[in-house]
Coordinates of C-alpha atoms (C1' of nucleotides) in Angstrom, one line a residue:
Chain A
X163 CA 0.0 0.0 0.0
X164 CA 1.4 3.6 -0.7
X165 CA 1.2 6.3 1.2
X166 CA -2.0 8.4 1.3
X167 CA -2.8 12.0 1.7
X168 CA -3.4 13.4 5.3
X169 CA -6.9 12.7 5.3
X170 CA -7.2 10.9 2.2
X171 CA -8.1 14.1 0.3
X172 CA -5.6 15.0 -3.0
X173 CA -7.4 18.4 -2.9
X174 CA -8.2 19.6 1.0
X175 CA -10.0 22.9 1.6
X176 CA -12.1 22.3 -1.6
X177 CA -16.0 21.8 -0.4
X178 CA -18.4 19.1 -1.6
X179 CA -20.7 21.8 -2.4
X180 CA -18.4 23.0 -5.0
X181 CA -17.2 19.3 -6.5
X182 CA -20.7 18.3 -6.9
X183 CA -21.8 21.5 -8.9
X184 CA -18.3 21.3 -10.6
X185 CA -19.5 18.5 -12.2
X186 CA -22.6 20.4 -13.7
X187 CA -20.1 22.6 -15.0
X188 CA -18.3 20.1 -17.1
X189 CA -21.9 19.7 -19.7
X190 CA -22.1 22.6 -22.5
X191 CA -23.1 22.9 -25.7
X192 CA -20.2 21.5 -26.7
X193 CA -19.9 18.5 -24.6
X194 CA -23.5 18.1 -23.9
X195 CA -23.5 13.6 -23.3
X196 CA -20.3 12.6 -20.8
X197 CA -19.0 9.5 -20.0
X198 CA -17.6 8.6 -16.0
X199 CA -13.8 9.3 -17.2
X200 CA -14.8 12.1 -19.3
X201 CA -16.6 14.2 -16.4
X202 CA -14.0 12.9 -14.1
X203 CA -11.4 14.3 -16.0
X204 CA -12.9 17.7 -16.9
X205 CA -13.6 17.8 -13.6
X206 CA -10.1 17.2 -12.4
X207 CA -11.8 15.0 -9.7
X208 CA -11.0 10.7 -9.1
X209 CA -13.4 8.3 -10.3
X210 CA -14.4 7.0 -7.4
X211 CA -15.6 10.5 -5.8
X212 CA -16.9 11.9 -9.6
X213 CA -18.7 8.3 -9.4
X214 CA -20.4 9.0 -6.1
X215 CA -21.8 12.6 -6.8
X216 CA -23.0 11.4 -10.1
X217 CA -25.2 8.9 -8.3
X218 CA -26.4 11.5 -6.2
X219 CA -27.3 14.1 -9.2
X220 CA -28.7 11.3 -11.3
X221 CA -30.6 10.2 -8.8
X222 CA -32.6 13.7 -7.9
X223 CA -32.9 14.9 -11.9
X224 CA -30.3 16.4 -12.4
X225 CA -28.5 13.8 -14.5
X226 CA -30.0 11.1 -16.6
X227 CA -28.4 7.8 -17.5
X228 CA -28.2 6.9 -21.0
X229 CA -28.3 2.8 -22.1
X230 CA -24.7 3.2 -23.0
X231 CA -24.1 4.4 -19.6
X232 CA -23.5 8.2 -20.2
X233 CA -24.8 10.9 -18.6
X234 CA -26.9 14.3 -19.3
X235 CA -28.7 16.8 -17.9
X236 CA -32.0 15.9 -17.1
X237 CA -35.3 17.5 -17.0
X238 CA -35.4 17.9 -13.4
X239 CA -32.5 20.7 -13.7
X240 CA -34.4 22.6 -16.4
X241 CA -37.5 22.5 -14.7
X242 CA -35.9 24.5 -11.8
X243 CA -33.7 26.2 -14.1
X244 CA -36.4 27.9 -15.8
X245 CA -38.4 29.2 -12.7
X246 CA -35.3 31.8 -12.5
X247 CA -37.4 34.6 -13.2
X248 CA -34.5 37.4 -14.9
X249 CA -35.0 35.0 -17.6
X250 CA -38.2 33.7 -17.5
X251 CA -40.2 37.3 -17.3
X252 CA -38.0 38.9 -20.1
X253 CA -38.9 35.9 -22.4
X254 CA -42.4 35.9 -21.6
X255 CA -42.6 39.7 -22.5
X256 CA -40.7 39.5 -24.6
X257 CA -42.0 36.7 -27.2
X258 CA -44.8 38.6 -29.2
X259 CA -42.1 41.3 -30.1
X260 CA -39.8 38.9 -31.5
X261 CA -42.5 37.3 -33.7
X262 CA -43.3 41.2 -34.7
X263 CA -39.8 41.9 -35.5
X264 CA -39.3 38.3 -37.1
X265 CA -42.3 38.9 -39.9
X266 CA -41.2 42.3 -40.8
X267 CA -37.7 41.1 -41.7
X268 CA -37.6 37.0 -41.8
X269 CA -34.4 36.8 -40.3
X270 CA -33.3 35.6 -36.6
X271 CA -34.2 37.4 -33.9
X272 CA -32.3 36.8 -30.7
X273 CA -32.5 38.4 -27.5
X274 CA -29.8 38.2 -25.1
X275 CA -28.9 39.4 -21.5
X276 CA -25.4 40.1 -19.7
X277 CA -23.8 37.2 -17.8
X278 CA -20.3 37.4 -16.3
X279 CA -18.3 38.6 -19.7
X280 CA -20.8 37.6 -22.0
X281 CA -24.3 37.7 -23.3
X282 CA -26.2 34.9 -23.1
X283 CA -28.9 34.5 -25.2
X284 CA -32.4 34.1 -23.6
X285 CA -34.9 33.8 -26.3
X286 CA -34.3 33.4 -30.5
X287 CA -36.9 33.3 -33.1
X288 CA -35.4 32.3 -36.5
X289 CA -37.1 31.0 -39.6
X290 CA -36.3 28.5 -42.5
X291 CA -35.0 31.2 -45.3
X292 CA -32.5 32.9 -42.1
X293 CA -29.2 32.6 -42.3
X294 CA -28.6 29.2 -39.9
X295 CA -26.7 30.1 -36.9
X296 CA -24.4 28.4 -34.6
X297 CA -26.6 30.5 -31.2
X298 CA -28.9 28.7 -29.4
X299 CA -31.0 29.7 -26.5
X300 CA -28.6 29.2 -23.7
X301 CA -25.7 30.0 -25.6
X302 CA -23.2 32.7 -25.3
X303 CA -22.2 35.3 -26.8
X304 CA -18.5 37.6 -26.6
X305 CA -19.0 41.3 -25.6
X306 CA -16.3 42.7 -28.3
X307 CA -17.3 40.6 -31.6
X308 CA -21.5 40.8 -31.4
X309 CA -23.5 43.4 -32.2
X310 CA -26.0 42.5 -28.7
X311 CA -22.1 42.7 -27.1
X312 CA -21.6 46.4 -28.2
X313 CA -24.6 47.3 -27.0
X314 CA -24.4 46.0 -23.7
X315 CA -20.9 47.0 -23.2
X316 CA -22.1 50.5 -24.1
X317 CA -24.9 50.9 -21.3
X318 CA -23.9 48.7 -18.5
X319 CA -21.2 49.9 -16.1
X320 CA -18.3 51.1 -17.5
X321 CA -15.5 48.8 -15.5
X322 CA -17.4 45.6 -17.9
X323 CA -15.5 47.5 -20.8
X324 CA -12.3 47.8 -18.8
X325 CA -12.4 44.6 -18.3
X326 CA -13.3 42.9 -21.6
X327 CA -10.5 45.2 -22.7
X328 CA -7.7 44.2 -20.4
X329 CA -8.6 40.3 -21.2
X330 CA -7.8 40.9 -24.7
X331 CA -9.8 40.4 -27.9
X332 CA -9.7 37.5 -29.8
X333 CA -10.0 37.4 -33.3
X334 CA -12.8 35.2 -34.1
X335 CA -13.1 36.0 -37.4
X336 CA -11.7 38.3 -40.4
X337 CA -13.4 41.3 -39.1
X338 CA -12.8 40.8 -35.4
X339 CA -12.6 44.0 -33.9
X340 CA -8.7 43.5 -31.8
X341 CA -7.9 46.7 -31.0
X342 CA -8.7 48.4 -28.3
X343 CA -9.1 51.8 -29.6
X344 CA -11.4 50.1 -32.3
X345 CA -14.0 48.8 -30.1
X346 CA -13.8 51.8 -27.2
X347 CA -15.1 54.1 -30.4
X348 CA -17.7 51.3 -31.8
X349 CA -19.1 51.5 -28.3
X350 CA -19.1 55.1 -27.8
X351 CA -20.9 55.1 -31.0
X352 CA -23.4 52.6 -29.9
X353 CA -24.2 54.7 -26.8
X354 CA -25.3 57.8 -28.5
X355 CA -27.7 55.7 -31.7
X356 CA -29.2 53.6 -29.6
X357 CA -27.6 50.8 -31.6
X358 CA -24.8 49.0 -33.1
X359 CA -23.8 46.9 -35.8
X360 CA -21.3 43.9 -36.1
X361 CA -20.3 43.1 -39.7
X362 CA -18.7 39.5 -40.2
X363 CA -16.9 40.2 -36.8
X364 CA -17.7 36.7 -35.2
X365 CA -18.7 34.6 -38.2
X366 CA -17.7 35.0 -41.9
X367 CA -20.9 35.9 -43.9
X368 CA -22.8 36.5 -40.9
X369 CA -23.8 40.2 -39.5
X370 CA -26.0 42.0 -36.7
X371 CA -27.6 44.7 -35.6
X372 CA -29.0 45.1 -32.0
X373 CA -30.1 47.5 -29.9
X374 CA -30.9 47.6 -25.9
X375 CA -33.7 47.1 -24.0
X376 CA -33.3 49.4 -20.8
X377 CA -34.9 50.0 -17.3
X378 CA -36.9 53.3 -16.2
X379 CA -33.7 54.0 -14.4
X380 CA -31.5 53.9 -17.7
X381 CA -29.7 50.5 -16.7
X382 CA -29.9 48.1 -19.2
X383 CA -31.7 45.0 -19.0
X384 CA -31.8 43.3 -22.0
X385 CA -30.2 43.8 -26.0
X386 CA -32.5 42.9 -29.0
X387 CA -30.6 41.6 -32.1
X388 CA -31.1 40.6 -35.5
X389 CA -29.1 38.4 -37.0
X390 CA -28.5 38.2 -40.9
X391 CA -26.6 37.4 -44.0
X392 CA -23.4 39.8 -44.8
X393 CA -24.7 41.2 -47.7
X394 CA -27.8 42.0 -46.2
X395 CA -28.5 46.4 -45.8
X396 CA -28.0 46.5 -41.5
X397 CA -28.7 50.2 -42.2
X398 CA -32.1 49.4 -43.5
X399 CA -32.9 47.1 -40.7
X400 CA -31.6 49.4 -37.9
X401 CA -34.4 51.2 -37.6
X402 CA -36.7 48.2 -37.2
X403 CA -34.5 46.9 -34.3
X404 CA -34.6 50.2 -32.7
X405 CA -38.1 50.2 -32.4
X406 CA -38.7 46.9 -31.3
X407 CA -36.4 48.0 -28.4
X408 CA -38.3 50.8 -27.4
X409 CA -41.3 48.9 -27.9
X410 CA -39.9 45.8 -25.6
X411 CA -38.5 48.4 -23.1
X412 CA -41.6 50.2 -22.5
X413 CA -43.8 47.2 -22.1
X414 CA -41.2 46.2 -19.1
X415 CA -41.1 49.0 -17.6
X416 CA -44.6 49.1 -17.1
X417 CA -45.1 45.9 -16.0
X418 CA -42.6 46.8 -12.8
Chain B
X189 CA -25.1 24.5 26.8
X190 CA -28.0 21.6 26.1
X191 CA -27.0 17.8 24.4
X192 CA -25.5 17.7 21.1
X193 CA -26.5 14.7 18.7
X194 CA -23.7 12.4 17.5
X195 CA -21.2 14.0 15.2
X196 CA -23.4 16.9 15.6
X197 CA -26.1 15.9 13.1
X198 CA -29.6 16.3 13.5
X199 CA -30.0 14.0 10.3
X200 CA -27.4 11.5 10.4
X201 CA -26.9 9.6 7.0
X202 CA -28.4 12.6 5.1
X203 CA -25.4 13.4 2.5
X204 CA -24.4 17.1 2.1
X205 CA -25.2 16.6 -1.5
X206 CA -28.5 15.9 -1.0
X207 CA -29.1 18.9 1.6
X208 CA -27.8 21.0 -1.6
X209 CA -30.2 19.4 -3.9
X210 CA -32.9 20.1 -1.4
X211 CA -32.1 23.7 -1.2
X212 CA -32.9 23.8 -4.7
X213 CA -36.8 21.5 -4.1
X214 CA -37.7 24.4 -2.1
X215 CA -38.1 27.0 -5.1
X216 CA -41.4 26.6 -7.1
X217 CA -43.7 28.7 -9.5
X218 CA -45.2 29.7 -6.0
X219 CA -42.2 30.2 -4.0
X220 CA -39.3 31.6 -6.4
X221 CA -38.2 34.0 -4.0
X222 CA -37.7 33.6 -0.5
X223 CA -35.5 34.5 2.7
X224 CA -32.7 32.2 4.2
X225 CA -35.1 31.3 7.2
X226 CA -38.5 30.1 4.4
X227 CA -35.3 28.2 2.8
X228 CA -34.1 26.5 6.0
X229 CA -37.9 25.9 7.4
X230 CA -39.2 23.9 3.9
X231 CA -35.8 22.2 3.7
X232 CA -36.1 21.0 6.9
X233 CA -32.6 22.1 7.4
X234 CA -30.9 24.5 10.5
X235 CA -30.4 28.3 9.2
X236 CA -26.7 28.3 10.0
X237 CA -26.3 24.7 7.7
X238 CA -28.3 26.2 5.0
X239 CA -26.7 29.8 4.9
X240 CA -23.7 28.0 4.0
X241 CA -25.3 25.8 1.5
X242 CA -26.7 29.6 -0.1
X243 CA -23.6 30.5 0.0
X244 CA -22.0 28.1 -2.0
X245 CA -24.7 28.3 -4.2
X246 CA -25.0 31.8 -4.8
X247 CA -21.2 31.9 -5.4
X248 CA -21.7 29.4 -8.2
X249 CA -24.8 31.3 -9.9
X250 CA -27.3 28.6 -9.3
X251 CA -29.0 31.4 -7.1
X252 CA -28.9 34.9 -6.7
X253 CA -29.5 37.5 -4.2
X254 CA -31.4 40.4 -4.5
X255 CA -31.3 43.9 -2.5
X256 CA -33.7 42.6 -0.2
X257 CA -31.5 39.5 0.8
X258 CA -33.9 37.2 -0.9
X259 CA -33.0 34.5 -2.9
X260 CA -34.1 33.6 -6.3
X261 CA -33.3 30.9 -9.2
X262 CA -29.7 32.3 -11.1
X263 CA -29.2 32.5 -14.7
X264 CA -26.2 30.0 -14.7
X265 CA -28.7 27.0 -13.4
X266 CA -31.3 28.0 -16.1
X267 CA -28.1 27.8 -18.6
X268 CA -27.1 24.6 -17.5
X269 CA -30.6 23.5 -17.3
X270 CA -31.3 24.8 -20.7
X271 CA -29.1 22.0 -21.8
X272 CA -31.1 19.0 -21.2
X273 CA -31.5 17.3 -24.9
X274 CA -34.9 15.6 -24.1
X275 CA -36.6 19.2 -24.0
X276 CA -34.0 20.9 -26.2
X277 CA -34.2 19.0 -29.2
X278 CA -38.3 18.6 -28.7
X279 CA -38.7 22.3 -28.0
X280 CA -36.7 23.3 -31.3
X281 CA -38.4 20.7 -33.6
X282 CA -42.2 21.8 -32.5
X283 CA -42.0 25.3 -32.4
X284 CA -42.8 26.0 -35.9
X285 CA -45.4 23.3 -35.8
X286 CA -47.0 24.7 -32.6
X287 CA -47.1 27.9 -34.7
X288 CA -48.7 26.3 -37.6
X289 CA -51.3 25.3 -34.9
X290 CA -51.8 28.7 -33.4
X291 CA -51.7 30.7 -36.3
X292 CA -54.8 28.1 -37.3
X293 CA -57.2 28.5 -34.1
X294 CA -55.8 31.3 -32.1
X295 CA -55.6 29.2 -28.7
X296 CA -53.1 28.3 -26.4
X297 CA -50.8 25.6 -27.6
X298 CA -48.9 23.6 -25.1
X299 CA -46.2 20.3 -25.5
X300 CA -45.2 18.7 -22.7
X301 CA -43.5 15.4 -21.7
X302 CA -44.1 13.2 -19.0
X303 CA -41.9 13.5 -15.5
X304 CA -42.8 11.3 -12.6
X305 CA -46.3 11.0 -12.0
X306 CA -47.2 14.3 -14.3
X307 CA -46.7 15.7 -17.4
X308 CA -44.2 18.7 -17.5
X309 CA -44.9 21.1 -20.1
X310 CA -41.8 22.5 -22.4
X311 CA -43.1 24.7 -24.6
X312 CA -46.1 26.7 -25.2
X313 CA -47.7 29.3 -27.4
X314 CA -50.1 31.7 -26.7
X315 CA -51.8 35.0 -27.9
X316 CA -53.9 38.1 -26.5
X317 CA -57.2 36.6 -27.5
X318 CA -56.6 33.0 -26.4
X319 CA -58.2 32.0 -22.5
X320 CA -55.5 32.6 -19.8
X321 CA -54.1 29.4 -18.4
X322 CA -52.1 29.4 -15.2
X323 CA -49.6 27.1 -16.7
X324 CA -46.5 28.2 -17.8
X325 CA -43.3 26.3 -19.2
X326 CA -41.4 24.5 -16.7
X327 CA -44.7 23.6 -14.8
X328 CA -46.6 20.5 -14.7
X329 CA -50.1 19.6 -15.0
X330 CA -51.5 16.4 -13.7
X331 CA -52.4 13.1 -15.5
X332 CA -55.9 12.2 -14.4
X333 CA -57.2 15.7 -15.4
X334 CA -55.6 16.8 -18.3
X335 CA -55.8 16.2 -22.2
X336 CA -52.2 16.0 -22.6
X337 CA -52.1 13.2 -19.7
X338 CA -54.5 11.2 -20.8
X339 CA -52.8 10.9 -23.8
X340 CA -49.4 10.2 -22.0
X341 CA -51.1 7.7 -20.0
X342 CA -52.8 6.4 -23.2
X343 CA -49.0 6.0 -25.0
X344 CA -47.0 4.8 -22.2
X345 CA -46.1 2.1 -19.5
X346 CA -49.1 0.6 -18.5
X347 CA -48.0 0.7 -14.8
X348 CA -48.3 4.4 -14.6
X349 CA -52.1 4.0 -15.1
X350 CA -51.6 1.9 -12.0
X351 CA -49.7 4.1 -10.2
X352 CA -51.5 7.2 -10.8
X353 CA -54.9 5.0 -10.0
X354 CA -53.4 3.9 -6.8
X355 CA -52.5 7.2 -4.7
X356 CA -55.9 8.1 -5.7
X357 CA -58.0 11.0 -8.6
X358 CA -58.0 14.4 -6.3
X359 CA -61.0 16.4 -7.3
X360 CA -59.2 19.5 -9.0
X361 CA -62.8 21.0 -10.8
X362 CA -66.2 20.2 -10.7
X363 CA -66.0 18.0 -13.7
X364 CA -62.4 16.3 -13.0
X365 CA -62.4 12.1 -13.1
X366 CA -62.6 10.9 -9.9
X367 CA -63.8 7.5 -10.3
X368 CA -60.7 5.0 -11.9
X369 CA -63.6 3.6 -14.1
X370 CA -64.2 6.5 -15.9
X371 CA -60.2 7.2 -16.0
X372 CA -59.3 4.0 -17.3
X373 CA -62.3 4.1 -19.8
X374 CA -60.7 7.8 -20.7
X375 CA -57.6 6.1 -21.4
X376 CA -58.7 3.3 -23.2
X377 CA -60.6 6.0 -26.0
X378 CA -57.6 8.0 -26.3
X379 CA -55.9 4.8 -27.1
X380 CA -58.2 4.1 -29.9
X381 CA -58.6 7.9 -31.2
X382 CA -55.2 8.7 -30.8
X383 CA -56.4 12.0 -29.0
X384 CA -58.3 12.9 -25.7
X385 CA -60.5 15.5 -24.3
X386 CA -60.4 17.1 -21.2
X387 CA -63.7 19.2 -20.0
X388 CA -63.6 21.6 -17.5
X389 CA -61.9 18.9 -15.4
X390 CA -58.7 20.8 -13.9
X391 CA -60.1 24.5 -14.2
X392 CA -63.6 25.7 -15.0
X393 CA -64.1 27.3 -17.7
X394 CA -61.1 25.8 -19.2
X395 CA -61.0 22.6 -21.9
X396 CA -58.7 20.9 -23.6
X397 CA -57.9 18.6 -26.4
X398 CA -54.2 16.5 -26.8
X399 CA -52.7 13.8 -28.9
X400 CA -49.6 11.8 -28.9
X401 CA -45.9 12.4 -30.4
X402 CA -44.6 9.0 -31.0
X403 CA -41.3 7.6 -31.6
X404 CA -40.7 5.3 -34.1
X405 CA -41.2 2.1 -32.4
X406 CA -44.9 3.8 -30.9
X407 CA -43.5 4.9 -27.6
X408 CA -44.5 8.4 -26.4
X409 CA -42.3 11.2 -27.0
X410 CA -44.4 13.7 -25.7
X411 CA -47.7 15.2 -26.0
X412 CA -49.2 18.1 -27.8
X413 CA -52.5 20.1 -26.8
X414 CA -55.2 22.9 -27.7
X415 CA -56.4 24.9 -24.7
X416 CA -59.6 26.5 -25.0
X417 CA -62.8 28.3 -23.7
X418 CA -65.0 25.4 -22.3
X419 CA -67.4 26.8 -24.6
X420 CA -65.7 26.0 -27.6
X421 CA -66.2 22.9 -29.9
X422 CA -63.7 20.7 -28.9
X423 CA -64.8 17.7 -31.8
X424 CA -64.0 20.5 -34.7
X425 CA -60.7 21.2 -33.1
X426 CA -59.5 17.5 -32.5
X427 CA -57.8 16.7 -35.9
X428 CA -56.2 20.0 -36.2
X429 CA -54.4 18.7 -33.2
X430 CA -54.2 14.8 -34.7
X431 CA -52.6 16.4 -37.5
X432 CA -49.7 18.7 -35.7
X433 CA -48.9 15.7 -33.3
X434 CA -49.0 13.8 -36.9
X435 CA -46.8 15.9 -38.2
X436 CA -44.1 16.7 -35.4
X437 CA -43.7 12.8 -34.7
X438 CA -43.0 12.3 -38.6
X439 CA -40.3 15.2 -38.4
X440 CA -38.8 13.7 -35.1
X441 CA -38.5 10.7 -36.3
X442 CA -36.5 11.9 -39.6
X443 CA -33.8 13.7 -37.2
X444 CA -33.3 10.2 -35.6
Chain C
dA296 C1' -35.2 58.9 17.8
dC297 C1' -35.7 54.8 20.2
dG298 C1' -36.5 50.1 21.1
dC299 C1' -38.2 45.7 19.7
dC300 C1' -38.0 41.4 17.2
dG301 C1' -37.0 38.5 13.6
dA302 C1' -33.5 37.7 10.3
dT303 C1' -28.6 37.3 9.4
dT304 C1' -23.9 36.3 10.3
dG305 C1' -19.8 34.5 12.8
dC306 C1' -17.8 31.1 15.9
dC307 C1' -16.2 26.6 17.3
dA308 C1' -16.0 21.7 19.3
dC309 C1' -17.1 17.2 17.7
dT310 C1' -17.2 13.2 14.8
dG311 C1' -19.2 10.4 10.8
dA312 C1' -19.6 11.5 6.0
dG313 C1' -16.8 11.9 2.2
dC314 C1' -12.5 10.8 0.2
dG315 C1' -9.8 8.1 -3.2
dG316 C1' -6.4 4.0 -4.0
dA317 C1' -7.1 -0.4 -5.3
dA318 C1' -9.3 -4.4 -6.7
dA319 C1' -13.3 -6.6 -8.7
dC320 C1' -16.3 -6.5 -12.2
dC321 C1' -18.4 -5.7 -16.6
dT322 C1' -18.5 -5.0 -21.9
dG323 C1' -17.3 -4.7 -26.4
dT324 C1' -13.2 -5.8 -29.6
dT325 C1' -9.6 -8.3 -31.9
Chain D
dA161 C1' -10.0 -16.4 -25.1
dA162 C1' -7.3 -12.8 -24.0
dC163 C1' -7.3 -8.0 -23.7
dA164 C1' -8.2 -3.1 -23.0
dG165 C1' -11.1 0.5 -21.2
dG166 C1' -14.5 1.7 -18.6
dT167 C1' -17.5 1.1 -14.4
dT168 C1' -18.7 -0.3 -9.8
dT169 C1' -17.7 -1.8 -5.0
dC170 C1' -14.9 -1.8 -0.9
dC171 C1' -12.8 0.2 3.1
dG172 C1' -9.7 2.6 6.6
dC173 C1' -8.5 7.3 7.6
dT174 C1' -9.5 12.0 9.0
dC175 C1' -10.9 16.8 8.2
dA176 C1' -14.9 19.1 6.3
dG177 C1' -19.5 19.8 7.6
dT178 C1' -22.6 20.3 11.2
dG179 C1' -25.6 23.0 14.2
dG180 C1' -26.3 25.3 18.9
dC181 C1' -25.3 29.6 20.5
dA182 C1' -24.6 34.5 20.6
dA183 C1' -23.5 38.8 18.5
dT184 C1' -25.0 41.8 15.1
dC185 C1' -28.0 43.9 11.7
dG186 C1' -32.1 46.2 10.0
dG187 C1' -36.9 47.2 9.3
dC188 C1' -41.0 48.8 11.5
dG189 C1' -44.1 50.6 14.8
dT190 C1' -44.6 54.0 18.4

DNA sequence: ACGCCGATTGCCACTGAGCGGAAACCTGTT
DNA sequence: AACAGGTTTCCGCTCAGTGGCAATCGGCGT
């Protein structure tokens, strides 16, 4: 037998609070049906203990168990999941002005809220003849390469800008905006219009416009995008954004 | 200073993952915001154990506190939630055919898919002129009294018949199915008809009309329903629902 | 302003719940 | 039939989690 750990634990002052929902964080879109080694790994935990918490999430919802012995989430997470009501009011509301926005144009609508240093994306409405896009509800979105970003960068507090900024800005595409001075003007630009645009910034051949959705106080809440082919006239289709915006906003606020 | 229990458990063999998992039972669609004290009382749980579990959750983004030191349901647990594939996929497949649907009676459309002893509904559609339902998505709606669950019941397991027989019909409106006879005879219809009716039997006023989404091999996927006026003539509306359920099931079917 | 009461936060002694290495046990593959 | 890769069970050791208590906070009525 080889030694062992004071108190058998290879990673002491971590809680079991935080290795159980560690291993919620290991699913994404990405990686959305895990094997035992796989979440293990990911989750830099042993077998044995990923093992045990699994049984304990599979067994309340969270997790279901696949034949082939693989786990995802389970309804029992989304069911609680979508009582969380910053999400679940704003989509309600929001719904019929999406489906107004999406006859006018036929292209994707998507609306999005702020999330750590993203957006993530709450509620789309998209048609056959859109552009097909790689968002889906639940998704996220960067702050420097979306149109939705730009916005939100430009009426939330200015230290979110700081720090997108100092992290740096990755070029996700040809017309990534990387420099700093770039986006700081985009964004000063998209405070005074109301809107802003993003033209093949995060995917080639795709572009946006958005536009924010904000509280009686000014704060913003919410941005409203739509999302369409390159060649597609954003100027045309600002306007339509911009009103949907107000539109959404104003319902909101009177609601609360 | 009084007795202390063993090890200083009130619960002994209760795992500290399962007093996390509890924390998150306590939030419904009637209680999604409440103090550290409503927490600790319908958790069963003493405050100072569960102001730690808060914590841990809070810090993680599965809940989040508001100015009035509340706590609510966090965007990051609706984003994880948000991933589960069985109402994902489902959700993204019938939206345009729950459109279809609405755009042809102007009623509430709901899909949902059975969860323990109910059906949980995962998507719905609904205008200004349609009757107001209390159900939302995410919520659940029992199987004796509903369209949709009479259908589920109809297209599943035979033993959840049994099971929902045995801990007994509660009388939900005046007109709800109380007797197993009449339930079982229910069933047995919707069987044969591939669609059910529900009248005025989980809300006055309220009616309904479902049929089944099947998989290939004639399981249930989920369910899809019309909810409407009691007044309304529920035999006119029954095939346009047959057909959507027709049609959804063909187009699950072709993406696997 | 003041005092009251419930809610929140911090503290700490005690121990059994959780940890993880290892071995047994499956399951599909060559 | 042997093998490889994954899954499940086992078990001894100990520190992370527990919960009673008390200090503190804060909203409300007087």
């Amino acid at each position: 037998m080889v030694q062992l750990m004071a108190g058998n634990r290879l990673e002491p002052g971590r809680s079991t609070a935080s290795r159980l929902l560690s291993v919620l964080d290991v699913f994404s879109i990405k990686a959305e049906e895990l094997s035992l080694v796989e979440i293990a790994d990911r989750a830099a935990m042993p077998v044995a203990t990923t093992y045990r918490l699994l049984g304990e999430l599979t067994k309340w919802g969270a997790l279901e168990r696949l034949p082939n012995r693989r786990y995802r989430v389970g309804l029992r997470l989304w069911e609680v999941g979508s009582l969380a009501p910053r999400q679940r009011d704003l989509r309600e509301v929001s719904r019929p002005f999406m489906q107004d926005l999406y006859e006018a144009t036929h292209e994707n609508v998507q609306v999005g809220v702020p999330e750590g240093n993203e957006v993530l994306i709450v509620e789309m409405v998209s048609g056959r003849s859109a552009v097909p896009t790689v968002t889906r509800v639940g998704g996220r979105l960067p702050l420097h390469a979306t149109a939705v970003g730009k916005v939100t960068l430009a009426f939330s507090d200015p230290d979110l800008l700081a720090r997108t900024l100092q992290q740096g800005l990755p070029k996700l595409a040809p017309r990534t905006l990387t420099m700093p001075r770039m986006l700081i003007q985009a964004v000063e630009q998209a405070r005074q219009n109301h809107f802003a645009f993003a033209v093949e910034e995060m995917t080639r051949g795709a572009s946006s416009v958005a536009s924010p959705v904000l509280a009686r106080d000014g704060t913003l809440i919410a941005a409203i995008a739509l999302v369409v082919r390159a060649s597609a006239d954003l100027g045309r289709l600002a306007p339509a954004v911009r009103t949907s915006a107000l539109a959404l906003s104003r319902e909101l606020q009177r609601t609360r």
